[in-house]
Tab-separated table of C-alpha atoms in Angstrom:
chain	number	residue	atom	x	y	z
L	947	UNK	CA	-20.638	3.843	-24.254
L	948	UNK	CA	-22.088	5.072	-20.892
L	949	UNK	CA	-21.321	3.151	-17.710
L	950	UNK	CA	-23.785	0.447	-17.006
L	951	UNK	CA	-25.591	0.628	-13.630
L	952	UNK	CA	-23.975	-1.457	-10.932
L	953	UNK	CA	-26.303	-3.420	-8.785
L	954	UNK	CA	-26.297	-2.849	-5.007
L	955	UNK	CA	-25.367	-5.681	-2.718
L	956	UNK	CA	-25.130	-6.214	1.079
L	957	UNK	CA	-21.803	-4.356	1.304
L	958	UNK	CA	-20.457	-5.377	4.677
L	959	UNK	CA	-21.266	-9.077	4.385
L	960	UNK	CA	-20.192	-9.211	0.746
L	961	UNK	CA	-16.736	-7.687	1.220
L	962	UNK	CA	-16.161	-9.465	4.565
L	963	UNK	CA	-15.603	-12.608	2.510
L	964	UNK	CA	-13.564	-10.776	-0.202
L	965	UNK	CA	-10.691	-9.105	1.585
L	966	UNK	CA	-6.926	-9.152	0.862
L	967	UNK	CA	-4.175	-8.603	3.387
L	968	UNK	CA	-2.897	-4.993	3.120
L	969	UNK	CA	0.651	-3.823	3.758
L	970	UNK	CA	2.304	-7.172	2.887
L	971	UNK	CA	4.841	-5.727	0.342
L	972	UNK	CA	7.182	-2.783	-0.003
L	973	UNK	CA	9.031	-1.711	-3.234
L	974	UNK	CA	11.818	-4.277	-2.759
L	975	UNK	CA	9.390	-7.163	-2.647
L	976	UNK	CA	7.528	-5.605	-5.603
L	977	UNK	CA	10.725	-5.491	-7.623
L	978	UNK	CA	11.374	-9.084	-6.714
L	979	UNK	CA	7.816	-9.974	-7.695
L	980	UNK	CA	8.387	-8.242	-11.110
L	981	UNK	CA	11.606	-10.171	-11.730
L	982	UNK	CA	9.989	-13.355	-10.513
L	983	UNK	CA	7.106	-13.068	-12.979
L	984	UNK	CA	9.466	-12.948	-15.838
L	985	UNK	CA	12.769	-14.671	-14.963
L	986	UNK	CA	11.673	-18.087	-16.321
L	987	UNK	CA	11.826	-16.365	-19.664
L	988	UNK	CA	15.584	-16.222	-19.377
L	989	UNK	CA	15.840	-19.908	-18.633
L	990	UNK	CA	13.615	-21.414	-21.373
L	991	UNK	CA	11.111	-20.520	-24.114
L	992	UNK	CA	12.868	-17.539	-25.659
L	993	UNK	CA	15.217	-19.804	-27.545
L	994	UNK	CA	12.283	-21.177	-29.606
L	995	UNK	CA	12.487	-17.774	-31.350
L	996	UNK	CA	15.821	-18.910	-32.847
L	997	UNK	CA	13.887	-21.533	-34.839
L	998	UNK	CA	11.354	-18.903	-36.039
L	999	UNK	CA	13.733	-16.090	-37.094
L	1000	UNK	CA	17.317	-17.076	-36.454
L	1001	UNK	CA	19.509	-15.101	-34.123
L	1002	UNK	CA	19.159	-11.833	-36.098
L	1003	UNK	CA	15.360	-12.112	-36.124
L	1004	UNK	CA	15.273	-12.805	-32.395
L	1005	UNK	CA	17.622	-9.850	-31.746
L	1006	UNK	CA	15.242	-7.544	-33.658
L	1007	UNK	CA	12.349	-8.939	-31.628
L	1008	UNK	CA	14.212	-8.444	-28.380
L	1009	UNK	CA	15.017	-4.793	-29.157
L	1010	UNK	CA	11.454	-3.998	-30.369
L	1011	UNK	CA	9.674	-5.766	-27.569
L	1012	UNK	CA	12.162	-4.471	-24.952
L	1013	UNK	CA	11.264	-1.011	-26.207
L	1014	UNK	CA	7.554	-1.760	-26.032
L	1015	UNK	CA	7.739	-3.115	-22.503
L	1016	UNK	CA	9.901	-0.250	-21.297
L	1017	UNK	CA	7.501	2.350	-22.624
L	1018	UNK	CA	4.526	0.434	-21.240
L	1019	UNK	CA	6.163	0.023	-17.828
L	1020	UNK	CA	6.533	3.749	-17.514
L	1021	UNK	CA	2.821	4.052	-18.274
L	1022	UNK	CA	1.918	1.399	-15.767
L	1023	UNK	CA	4.033	3.084	-13.139
L	1024	UNK	CA	1.783	6.057	-13.484
L	1025	UNK	CA	-1.430	4.218	-13.614
L	1026	UNK	CA	-0.657	1.971	-10.601
L	1027	UNK	CA	0.272	5.009	-8.445
L	1028	UNK	CA	-2.973	6.696	-9.549
L	1029	UNK	CA	-5.504	3.827	-9.312
L	1030	UNK	CA	-4.064	1.315	-6.861
L	1031	UNK	CA	-6.443	-1.644	-6.871
L	1032	UNK	CA	-6.129	-5.436	-7.122
L	1033	UNK	CA	-7.754	-5.214	-10.561
L	1034	UNK	CA	-4.740	-3.349	-11.958
L	1035	UNK	CA	-5.082	-3.513	-15.770
L	1036	UNK	CA	-8.814	-4.085	-15.607
L	1037	UNK	CA	-9.152	-1.179	-13.147
L	1038	UNK	CA	-7.127	1.150	-15.375
L	1039	UNK	CA	-9.108	0.294	-18.463
L	1040	UNK	CA	-12.357	0.498	-16.519
L	1041	UNK	CA	-11.719	4.095	-15.611
L	1042	UNK	CA	-10.466	5.052	-19.138
L	1043	UNK	CA	-12.498	2.995	-21.488
L	1044	UNK	CA	-15.683	2.114	-19.549
L	1045	UNK	CA	-16.905	-1.283	-18.236
L	1046	UNK	CA	-16.641	-3.088	-21.582
L	1047	UNK	CA	-13.007	-1.893	-22.058
L	1048	UNK	CA	-12.197	-2.800	-18.514
L	1049	UNK	CA	-13.666	-6.326	-18.777
L	1050	UNK	CA	-11.969	-6.912	-22.190
L	1051	UNK	CA	-8.615	-5.920	-20.677
L	1052	UNK	CA	-9.173	-8.049	-17.607
L	1053	UNK	CA	-10.045	-11.117	-19.631
L	1054	UNK	CA	-7.022	-10.673	-21.954
L	1055	UNK	CA	-4.804	-10.500	-18.903
L	1056	UNK	CA	-6.534	-13.532	-17.393
L	1057	UNK	CA	-5.996	-15.599	-20.548
L	1058	UNK	CA	-2.326	-14.679	-20.444
L	1059	UNK	CA	-1.885	-15.511	-16.788
L	1060	UNK	CA	-3.909	-18.710	-16.872
L	1061	UNK	CA	-1.934	-20.161	-19.791
L	1062	UNK	CA	1.601	-18.864	-19.078
L	1063	UNK	CA	2.042	-21.152	-15.982
L	1064	UNK	CA	1.024	-24.082	-18.063
L	1065	UNK	CA	3.831	-23.261	-20.511
L	1066	UNK	CA	6.283	-22.808	-17.633
L	1067	UNK	CA	5.173	-26.198	-16.171
L	1068	UNK	CA	6.224	-27.954	-19.433
L	1069	UNK	CA	9.679	-26.259	-19.122
L	1070	UNK	CA	9.919	-27.365	-15.469
L	1071	UNK	CA	9.255	-30.874	-16.724
L	1072	UNK	CA	12.029	-30.517	-19.299
L	1073	UNK	CA	14.579	-29.417	-16.713
L	1074	UNK	CA	13.648	-32.251	-14.381
L	1075	UNK	CA	13.916	-34.822	-17.223
L	1076	UNK	CA	17.343	-33.338	-18.138
L	1077	UNK	CA	18.489	-33.992	-14.614
L	1078	UNK	CA	17.135	-37.574	-14.627
L	1079	UNK	CA	15.251	-36.983	-11.397
L	1080	UNK	CA	12.818	-39.652	-10.142
L	1081	UNK	CA	13.234	-41.532	-13.477
L	1082	UNK	CA	10.583	-39.294	-15.016
L	1083	UNK	CA	10.051	-39.605	-18.792
L	1084	UNK	CA	6.463	-38.270	-18.900
L	1085	UNK	CA	6.115	-34.910	-17.175
L	1086	UNK	CA	2.417	-34.746	-16.258
L	1087	UNK	CA	3.064	-35.824	-12.660
L	1088	UNK	CA	5.477	-32.927	-12.446
L	1089	UNK	CA	2.771	-30.529	-13.614
L	1090	UNK	CA	0.282	-31.859	-11.084
L	1091	UNK	CA	2.655	-31.669	-8.129
L	1092	UNK	CA	3.893	-28.212	-9.098
L	1093	UNK	CA	0.310	-26.846	-9.293
L	1094	UNK	CA	-0.831	-28.445	-6.030
L	1095	UNK	CA	2.237	-27.350	-3.952
L	1096	UNK	CA	2.240	-23.731	-5.011
L	1097	UNK	CA	-1.509	-23.288	-4.863
L	1098	UNK	CA	-1.199	-24.501	-1.279
L	1099	UNK	CA	1.557	-22.016	-0.436
L	1100	UNK	CA	-0.439	-19.185	-1.878
L	1101	UNK	CA	-3.489	-20.153	0.138
L	1102	UNK	CA	-1.403	-20.073	3.288
L	1103	UNK	CA	-0.737	-16.232	3.008
L	1104	UNK	CA	0.391	-13.543	0.702
L	1105	UNK	CA	3.227	-12.225	2.889
L	1106	UNK	CA	4.708	-15.671	3.265
L	1107	UNK	CA	4.251	-16.364	-0.449
L	1108	UNK	CA	5.958	-13.169	-1.568
L	1109	UNK	CA	8.925	-13.706	0.716
L	1110	UNK	CA	9.433	-17.287	-0.436
L	1111	UNK	CA	9.070	-16.088	-3.996
L	1112	UNK	CA	11.765	-13.457	-3.380
L	1113	UNK	CA	14.131	-16.114	-1.986
L	1114	UNK	CA	13.577	-18.415	-4.939
L	1115	UNK	CA	14.166	-15.495	-7.311
L	1116	UNK	CA	17.504	-14.686	-5.707
L	1117	UNK	CA	18.641	-18.259	-6.402
L	1118	UNK	CA	17.550	-17.925	-10.036
L	1119	UNK	CA	19.484	-14.636	-10.431
L	1120	UNK	CA	22.595	-16.284	-9.053
L	1121	UNK	CA	22.160	-19.073	-11.669
L	1122	UNK	CA	22.126	-16.461	-14.446
L	1123	UNK	CA	25.413	-15.126	-13.037
L	1124	UNK	CA	26.971	-18.611	-13.102
L	1125	UNK	CA	25.803	-18.990	-16.737
L	1126	UNK	CA	27.515	-15.747	-17.733
L	1127	UNK	CA	30.764	-16.780	-16.048
L	1128	UNK	CA	30.684	-20.211	-17.670
L	1129	UNK	CA	29.875	-19.047	-21.202
L	1130	UNK	CA	31.803	-15.800	-21.648
L	1131	UNK	CA	35.160	-17.565	-22.372
L	1132	UNK	CA	33.548	-19.741	-25.095
L	1133	UNK	CA	31.660	-16.967	-26.903
L	1134	UNK	CA	32.157	-16.963	-30.713
L	1135	UNK	CA	30.232	-14.628	-33.008
L	1136	UNK	CA	30.098	-17.264	-35.723
L	1137	UNK	CA	27.924	-19.471	-33.490
L	1138	UNK	CA	25.187	-16.912	-33.585
L	1139	UNK	CA	24.814	-17.328	-37.353
L	1140	UNK	CA	25.074	-21.089	-37.853
L	1141	UNK	CA	21.474	-21.578	-39.043
L	1142	UNK	CA	21.383	-22.107	-42.813
L	1143	UNK	CA	19.251	-19.437	-44.559
L	1144	UNK	CA	16.162	-20.594	-46.439
L	1145	UNK	CA	14.650	-19.095	-49.581
L	1146	UNK	CA	12.363	-16.665	-47.732
L	1147	UNK	CA	12.195	-12.978	-48.774
L	1148	UNK	CA	15.104	-11.177	-47.223
L	1149	UNK	CA	16.872	-14.309	-45.999
L	1150	UNK	CA	20.526	-13.998	-45.087
L	1151	UNK	CA	23.001	-15.248	-42.482
L	1152	UNK	CA	21.660	-12.626	-40.087
L	1153	UNK	CA	18.052	-13.331	-40.992
L	1154	UNK	CA	17.984	-16.990	-42.085
L	1155	UNK	CA	14.152	-17.053	-42.240
L	1156	UNK	CA	13.871	-13.627	-43.782
L	1157	UNK	CA	11.705	-10.708	-42.707
L	1158	UNK	CA	8.700	-13.001	-41.983
L	1159	UNK	CA	10.829	-14.990	-39.552
L	1160	UNK	CA	11.789	-11.768	-37.643
L	1161	UNK	CA	8.081	-10.939	-37.402
L	1162	UNK	CA	7.280	-14.418	-35.990
L	1163	UNK	CA	10.118	-14.087	-33.595
L	1164	UNK	CA	8.329	-11.190	-31.884
L	1165	UNK	CA	6.276	-13.732	-29.875
L	1166	UNK	CA	9.433	-15.118	-28.334
L	1167	UNK	CA	10.979	-11.633	-27.833
L	1168	UNK	CA	7.950	-11.016	-25.650
L	1169	UNK	CA	8.725	-14.132	-23.588
L	1170	UNK	CA	11.820	-12.244	-22.136
L	1171	UNK	CA	9.383	-9.770	-20.470
L	1172	UNK	CA	5.964	-11.399	-20.351
L	1173	UNK	CA	4.035	-10.708	-17.131
L	1174	UNK	CA	6.069	-7.740	-15.836
L	1175	UNK	CA	2.806	-5.849	-16.151
L	1176	UNK	CA	1.427	-8.015	-13.263
L	1177	UNK	CA	3.264	-5.980	-10.537
L	1178	UNK	CA	0.306	-3.560	-10.034
L	1179	UNK	CA	-1.987	-6.491	-9.174
L	1180	UNK	CA	-0.358	-6.413	-5.686
L	1181	UNK	CA	-1.563	-2.825	-5.133
L	1182	UNK	CA	-4.044	-3.659	-2.379
L	1183	UNK	CA	-1.430	-5.676	-0.551
L	1184	UNK	CA	1.262	-2.981	-0.775
L	1185	UNK	CA	2.243	-0.643	2.093
L	1186	UNK	CA	2.421	2.556	-0.021
L	1187	UNK	CA	1.375	1.911	-3.644
L	1188	UNK	CA	1.819	5.560	-4.738
L	1189	UNK	CA	5.488	5.431	-3.907
L	1190	UNK	CA	6.343	1.759	-4.023
L	1191	UNK	CA	4.587	0.667	-7.225
L	1192	UNK	CA	6.561	2.880	-9.677
L	1193	UNK	CA	9.848	2.113	-8.024
L	1194	UNK	CA	9.300	-1.627	-7.905
L	1195	UNK	CA	8.152	-2.109	-11.497
L	1196	UNK	CA	10.843	0.135	-13.035
L	1197	UNK	CA	13.689	-1.521	-11.164
L	1198	UNK	CA	12.349	-4.995	-12.220
L	1199	UNK	CA	12.207	-3.885	-15.883
L	1200	UNK	CA	15.815	-2.533	-15.820
L	1201	UNK	CA	17.099	-5.903	-14.451
L	1202	UNK	CA	15.205	-7.899	-17.054
L	1203	UNK	CA	16.585	-5.886	-19.936
L	1204	UNK	CA	20.095	-6.612	-18.834
L	1205	UNK	CA	19.590	-10.303	-17.986
L	1206	UNK	CA	17.620	-10.997	-21.251
L	1207	UNK	CA	20.316	-9.384	-23.383
L	1208	UNK	CA	23.049	-11.463	-21.698
L	1209	UNK	CA	21.190	-14.736	-22.333
L	1210	UNK	CA	20.358	-13.802	-25.900
L	1211	UNK	CA	23.979	-13.176	-26.777
L	1212	UNK	CA	25.883	-15.699	-24.702
L	1213	UNK	CA	23.864	-18.881	-24.867
L	1214	UNK	CA	23.629	-19.232	-28.710
L	1215	UNK	CA	27.020	-17.463	-28.948
L	1216	UNK	CA	28.656	-20.299	-27.028
L	1217	UNK	CA	26.605	-23.319	-28.048
L	1218	UNK	CA	25.227	-22.302	-31.499
L	1219	UNK	CA	21.829	-20.916	-32.543
L	1220	UNK	CA	20.920	-24.132	-34.365
L	1221	UNK	CA	21.440	-26.371	-31.346
L	1222	UNK	CA	19.759	-24.025	-28.892
L	1223	UNK	CA	16.662	-23.460	-31.084
L	1224	UNK	CA	15.081	-26.755	-30.049
L	1225	UNK	CA	16.393	-27.145	-26.529
L	1226	UNK	CA	13.987	-27.518	-23.511
L	1227	UNK	CA	16.758	-26.469	-21.122
L	1228	UNK	CA	19.088	-24.147	-23.118
L	1229	UNK	CA	21.226	-22.646	-20.344
L	1230	UNK	CA	22.556	-25.901	-18.816
L	1231	UNK	CA	22.743	-27.499	-22.284
L	1232	UNK	CA	24.833	-24.646	-23.503
L	1233	UNK	CA	27.249	-25.078	-20.590
L	1234	UNK	CA	27.436	-28.824	-21.174
L	1235	UNK	CA	28.268	-28.206	-24.860
L	1236	UNK	CA	31.294	-26.123	-24.035
L	1237	UNK	CA	32.377	-27.648	-20.652
L	1238	UNK	CA	31.421	-31.326	-21.003
L	1239	UNK	CA	28.526	-33.528	-19.973
L	1240	UNK	CA	29.789	-33.786	-16.364
L	1241	UNK	CA	30.139	-30.005	-15.878
L	1242	UNK	CA	29.496	-28.984	-12.278
L	1243	UNK	CA	28.417	-25.538	-13.398
L	1244	UNK	CA	25.885	-27.102	-15.757
L	1245	UNK	CA	24.386	-29.071	-12.864
L	1246	UNK	CA	24.268	-25.978	-10.659
L	1247	UNK	CA	22.449	-23.965	-13.385
L	1248	UNK	CA	20.166	-26.882	-14.140
L	1249	UNK	CA	19.008	-27.064	-10.481
L	1250	UNK	CA	18.955	-23.315	-9.997
L	1251	UNK	CA	17.218	-23.001	-13.371
L	1252	UNK	CA	14.342	-24.897	-11.819
L	1253	UNK	CA	14.252	-22.080	-9.222
L	1254	UNK	CA	13.846	-19.584	-11.989
L	1255	UNK	CA	11.033	-21.482	-13.603
L	1256	UNK	CA	9.336	-22.079	-10.205
L	1257	UNK	CA	9.662	-18.334	-9.402
L	1258	UNK	CA	7.712	-17.363	-12.500
L	1259	UNK	CA	5.180	-20.138	-12.135
L	1260	UNK	CA	4.732	-19.185	-8.484
L	1261	UNK	CA	4.358	-15.442	-9.145
L	1262	UNK	CA	2.107	-15.682	-12.208
L	1263	UNK	CA	-0.156	-17.876	-10.092
L	1264	UNK	CA	-0.377	-14.906	-7.684
L	1265	UNK	CA	-1.201	-12.678	-10.671
L	1266	UNK	CA	-4.034	-14.778	-12.150
L	1267	UNK	CA	-5.676	-15.168	-8.733
L	1268	UNK	CA	-5.724	-11.452	-8.162
L	1269	UNK	CA	-7.031	-10.635	-11.617
L	1270	UNK	CA	-9.785	-13.230	-11.368
L	1271	UNK	CA	-10.506	-12.077	-7.835
L	1272	UNK	CA	-11.026	-8.476	-8.925
L	1273	UNK	CA	-13.155	-9.274	-11.944
L	1274	UNK	CA	-15.361	-11.564	-9.869
L	1275	UNK	CA	-15.548	-9.262	-6.869
L	1276	UNK	CA	-16.909	-6.583	-9.158
L	1277	UNK	CA	-19.524	-9.026	-10.702
L	1278	UNK	CA	-18.010	-9.332	-14.234
L	1279	UNK	CA	-17.447	-13.017	-13.584
L	1280	UNK	CA	-19.431	-15.245	-11.183
L	1281	UNK	CA	-19.043	-13.769	-7.709
L	1282	UNK	CA	-18.216	-17.010	-5.940
L	1283	UNK	CA	-14.836	-16.932	-7.742
L	1284	UNK	CA	-13.753	-14.054	-5.446
L	1285	UNK	CA	-14.257	-15.748	-2.134
L	1286	UNK	CA	-11.339	-15.447	0.337
L	1287	UNK	CA	-10.442	-17.689	3.251
L	1288	UNK	CA	-9.553	-17.026	6.824
L	1289	UNK	CA	-5.975	-15.913	5.760
L	1290	UNK	CA	-7.457	-13.471	3.245
L	1291	UNK	CA	-6.294	-15.257	0.179
L	1292	UNK	CA	-8.579	-15.834	-2.857
L	1293	UNK	CA	-8.607	-19.646	-2.675
L	1294	UNK	CA	-11.246	-20.192	-5.366
L	1295	UNK	CA	-9.427	-17.857	-7.785
L	1296	UNK	CA	-6.286	-19.875	-7.249
L	1297	UNK	CA	-7.866	-23.321	-7.874
L	1298	UNK	CA	-10.003	-22.677	-10.948
L	1299	UNK	CA	-7.339	-21.267	-13.374
L	1300	UNK	CA	-4.809	-23.750	-11.851
L	1301	UNK	CA	-6.994	-26.619	-12.797
L	1302	UNK	CA	-7.422	-25.224	-16.352
L	1303	UNK	CA	-3.637	-24.636	-16.670
L	1304	UNK	CA	-2.811	-28.215	-15.480
L	1305	UNK	CA	-5.210	-29.705	-18.042
L	1306	UNK	CA	-3.680	-27.578	-20.859
L	1307	UNK	CA	-0.173	-28.594	-19.890
L	1308	UNK	CA	-0.914	-32.286	-19.526
L	1309	UNK	CA	-3.033	-32.394	-22.726
L	1310	UNK	CA	-0.514	-30.558	-24.967
L	1311	UNK	CA	2.976	-30.841	-23.316
L	1312	UNK	CA	3.864	-28.174	-25.897
L	1313	UNK	CA	5.446	-25.081	-24.347
L	1314	UNK	CA	5.775	-23.284	-27.632
L	1315	UNK	CA	2.062	-23.590	-28.388
L	1316	UNK	CA	1.093	-22.396	-24.903
L	1317	UNK	CA	3.520	-19.419	-25.162
L	1318	UNK	CA	1.690	-18.300	-28.320
L	1319	UNK	CA	-1.719	-18.533	-26.591
L	1320	UNK	CA	-0.409	-16.622	-23.572
L	1321	UNK	CA	1.208	-13.989	-25.784
L	1322	UNK	CA	-2.055	-13.423	-27.667
L	1323	UNK	CA	-3.882	-12.570	-24.508
L	1324	UNK	CA	-0.953	-10.390	-23.351
L	1325	UNK	CA	-0.656	-8.341	-26.524
L	1326	UNK	CA	-4.369	-7.667	-26.646
L	1327	UNK	CA	-4.183	-6.383	-23.079
L	1328	UNK	CA	-1.111	-4.264	-23.958
L	1329	UNK	CA	-3.062	-2.475	-26.671
L	1330	UNK	CA	-5.824	-1.652	-24.252
L	1331	UNK	CA	-3.518	-0.737	-21.320
L	1332	UNK	CA	-1.467	1.734	-23.413
L	1333	UNK	CA	-4.686	3.161	-24.843
L	1334	UNK	CA	-5.970	3.539	-21.260
L	1335	UNK	CA	-2.972	5.655	-20.244
L	1336	UNK	CA	-3.361	7.856	-23.300
L	1337	UNK	CA	-7.066	8.372	-22.712
L	1338	UNK	CA	-6.651	9.184	-19.067
L	1339	UNK	CA	-3.882	11.691	-19.822
L	1340	UNK	CA	-6.067	13.457	-22.367
L	1341	UNK	CA	-9.356	13.268	-20.559
L	1342	UNK	CA	-8.266	13.659	-17.002
L	1343	UNK	CA	-5.063	15.675	-17.028
L	1344	UNK	CA	-5.641	16.960	-13.471
L	1345	UNK	CA	-6.060	13.461	-11.926
L	1346	UNK	CA	-3.730	13.277	-8.873
L	1347	UNK	CA	-0.808	11.043	-9.961
L	1348	UNK	CA	1.928	9.670	-7.707
L	1349	UNK	CA	4.226	9.340	-10.705
L	1350	UNK	CA	4.201	10.766	-14.236
L	1351	UNK	CA	5.389	8.833	-17.298
L	1352	UNK	CA	8.458	10.396	-18.954
L	1353	UNK	CA	7.366	11.499	-22.444
L	1354	UNK	CA	3.715	11.198	-21.493
L	1355	UNK	CA	1.387	9.903	-24.285
L	1356	UNK	CA	4.249	9.705	-26.758
L	1357	UNK	CA	5.856	7.027	-24.708
L	1358	UNK	CA	2.759	4.873	-24.383
L	1359	UNK	CA	1.846	5.651	-28.036
L	1360	UNK	CA	5.110	3.914	-29.113
L	1361	UNK	CA	4.166	0.940	-26.916
L	1362	UNK	CA	0.623	0.875	-28.389
L	1363	UNK	CA	1.906	0.691	-31.969
L	1364	UNK	CA	4.341	-2.129	-31.167
L	1365	UNK	CA	1.692	-3.982	-29.262
L	1366	UNK	CA	-0.592	-3.966	-32.337
L	1367	UNK	CA	2.264	-5.338	-34.423
L	1368	UNK	CA	2.783	-8.087	-31.831
L	1369	UNK	CA	-0.889	-9.125	-31.935
L	1370	UNK	CA	-0.445	-9.807	-35.679
L	1371	UNK	CA	2.707	-11.773	-35.002
L	1372	UNK	CA	0.908	-14.366	-32.862
L	1373	UNK	CA	-1.167	-15.313	-36.004
L	1374	UNK	CA	2.041	-15.795	-38.010
L	1375	UNK	CA	3.468	-18.332	-35.439
L	1376	UNK	CA	0.289	-20.467	-35.111
L	1377	UNK	CA	-2.840	-19.211	-36.850
L	1378	UNK	CA	-4.973	-22.001	-35.436
L	1379	UNK	CA	-3.977	-21.450	-31.753
L	1380	UNK	CA	-4.345	-17.646	-32.076
L	1381	UNK	CA	-7.712	-17.970	-33.726
L	1382	UNK	CA	-9.106	-20.359	-31.116
L	1383	UNK	CA	-7.835	-18.066	-28.372
L	1384	UNK	CA	-9.460	-15.052	-30.132
L	1385	UNK	CA	-12.702	-17.020	-30.233
L	1386	UNK	CA	-12.537	-17.807	-26.525
L	1387	UNK	CA	-11.936	-14.045	-25.886
L	1388	UNK	CA	-15.055	-13.201	-27.951
L	1389	UNK	CA	-17.183	-15.712	-26.070
L	1390	UNK	CA	-16.216	-14.002	-22.780
L	1391	UNK	CA	-17.105	-10.572	-24.263
L	1392	UNK	CA	-20.520	-11.993	-25.173
L	1393	UNK	CA	-20.963	-13.299	-21.621
L	1394	UNK	CA	-20.378	-9.738	-20.389
L	1395	UNK	CA	-22.639	-8.136	-22.916
L	1396	UNK	CA	-25.608	-10.386	-22.495
L	1397	UNK	CA	-25.334	-11.250	-18.751
L	1398	UNK	CA	-22.767	-9.844	-16.334
L	1399	UNK	CA	-22.968	-6.178	-17.227
L	1400	UNK	CA	-26.369	-6.062	-15.662
L	1401	UNK	CA	-24.959	-7.557	-12.371
L	1402	UNK	CA	-21.953	-5.421	-11.485
L	1403	UNK	CA	-21.090	-4.631	-7.830
L	1404	UNK	CA	-21.072	-0.887	-7.358
L	1405	UNK	CA	-18.934	-0.896	-4.166
L	1406	UNK	CA	-16.016	-2.808	-5.715
L	1407	UNK	CA	-12.936	-0.518	-5.678
L	1408	UNK	CA	-12.523	-0.385	-9.431
L	1409	UNK	CA	-16.175	0.445	-9.900
L	1410	UNK	CA	-16.021	3.165	-7.254
L	1411	UNK	CA	-13.086	4.781	-9.110
L	1412	UNK	CA	-15.240	4.960	-12.241
L	1413	UNK	CA	-18.217	6.292	-10.391
L	1414	UNK	CA	-16.157	9.075	-8.796
L	1415	UNK	CA	-15.020	10.070	-12.309
L	1416	UNK	CA	-18.607	10.092	-13.567
L	1417	UNK	CA	-19.780	12.141	-10.600
L	1418	UNK	CA	-16.996	14.670	-11.098
L	1419	UNK	CA	-17.876	14.948	-14.793
L	1420	UNK	CA	-21.561	15.639	-13.897
L	1421	UNK	CA	-20.502	18.454	-11.590
L	1422	UNK	CA	-18.870	20.211	-14.530
């Protein structure tokens, strides 16, 4: 479909109130951001996959989704070094697939990032309840305080937020190290396979829920890596995105592959897959199972585990605000959503999705349900992101690229196929939740088609990239 005409606006005045702070992050902070996005997935949520597919099913899910994310990250490293804007995924797809494809990608990412913090908030509540802090037995006050505190920090400034996030992430990484030290002596292979097989097709000790269970476990295999693709959202606040973006996102992915594999093997291998499949705080609970209820190591991991959950909550809040900021700045969503304050932080784009996330967390209190909703948005965006890389490679082979994906379109082609499979898996876990989320996605597409495509802002960076491509094509 041809690009829709973007409407002019008073450029200087418009963008004066929609500016981010540039040069706030180098590749080390970007790698820390990538790890922070995801590290909560090592502390809680992934273990629900044991109840869907057993340890064997979750292992298959981890391997397949780890491959998908690795291939996609190589593609994103190239795209983010080529088109460095705050829109990231939306900007990439806008250039490759046109305004409808760009908006669809941006909205899928926004669904993912608006809902994932709500899921993480429920796990924060679970860790706090496990510690017996403040006598809390109902976690909604925890959700409220968490959202308010971290929205406030983000509004204060991006440089300060990223540095604090990096510090919190270091604490969480140390907690993973303590977990490894505590559980290695107690590892027993038999514990991995203690879930009794059912009568499903292909059921065995390795796959107690059969092949269908392994398929459903894909959703929780994704939770080990969900949101790593958000690193490019910091492009406009990065010192040298052509050099720093590829290095930061690839280093983060390498770390997450190692940390996820260690948790997948050691936690159920020490405490049993059956017990861990329903735990809200699997790492400290596993340590208490093998070392006793009064274990000092368990308490350390429980407190530091909160740091891991907070790191991801904090960083994904950064991600949803930048994605909403970019879509709104370009006119795809109401423009007032992209307003920035005196410290050049998108305060409206922080508050609106934060309010929605709090309501979802308080209304459901169900982290597993919220994971499935977030993963639906994520997997749809992955299909479109990988397709964007392939299209740009084929259509614009001479586009200046700061980094080139090893294997080119073959690499992102593998990720594309696996992403399509993962979309199907979300319906196997909860067909109602996935269907409702799909309906919300379609409603947003209708909003674009009937309203916002006629009101785009031509001077937004993502739109200018597309206009340059169109002008170059006309010259030929």
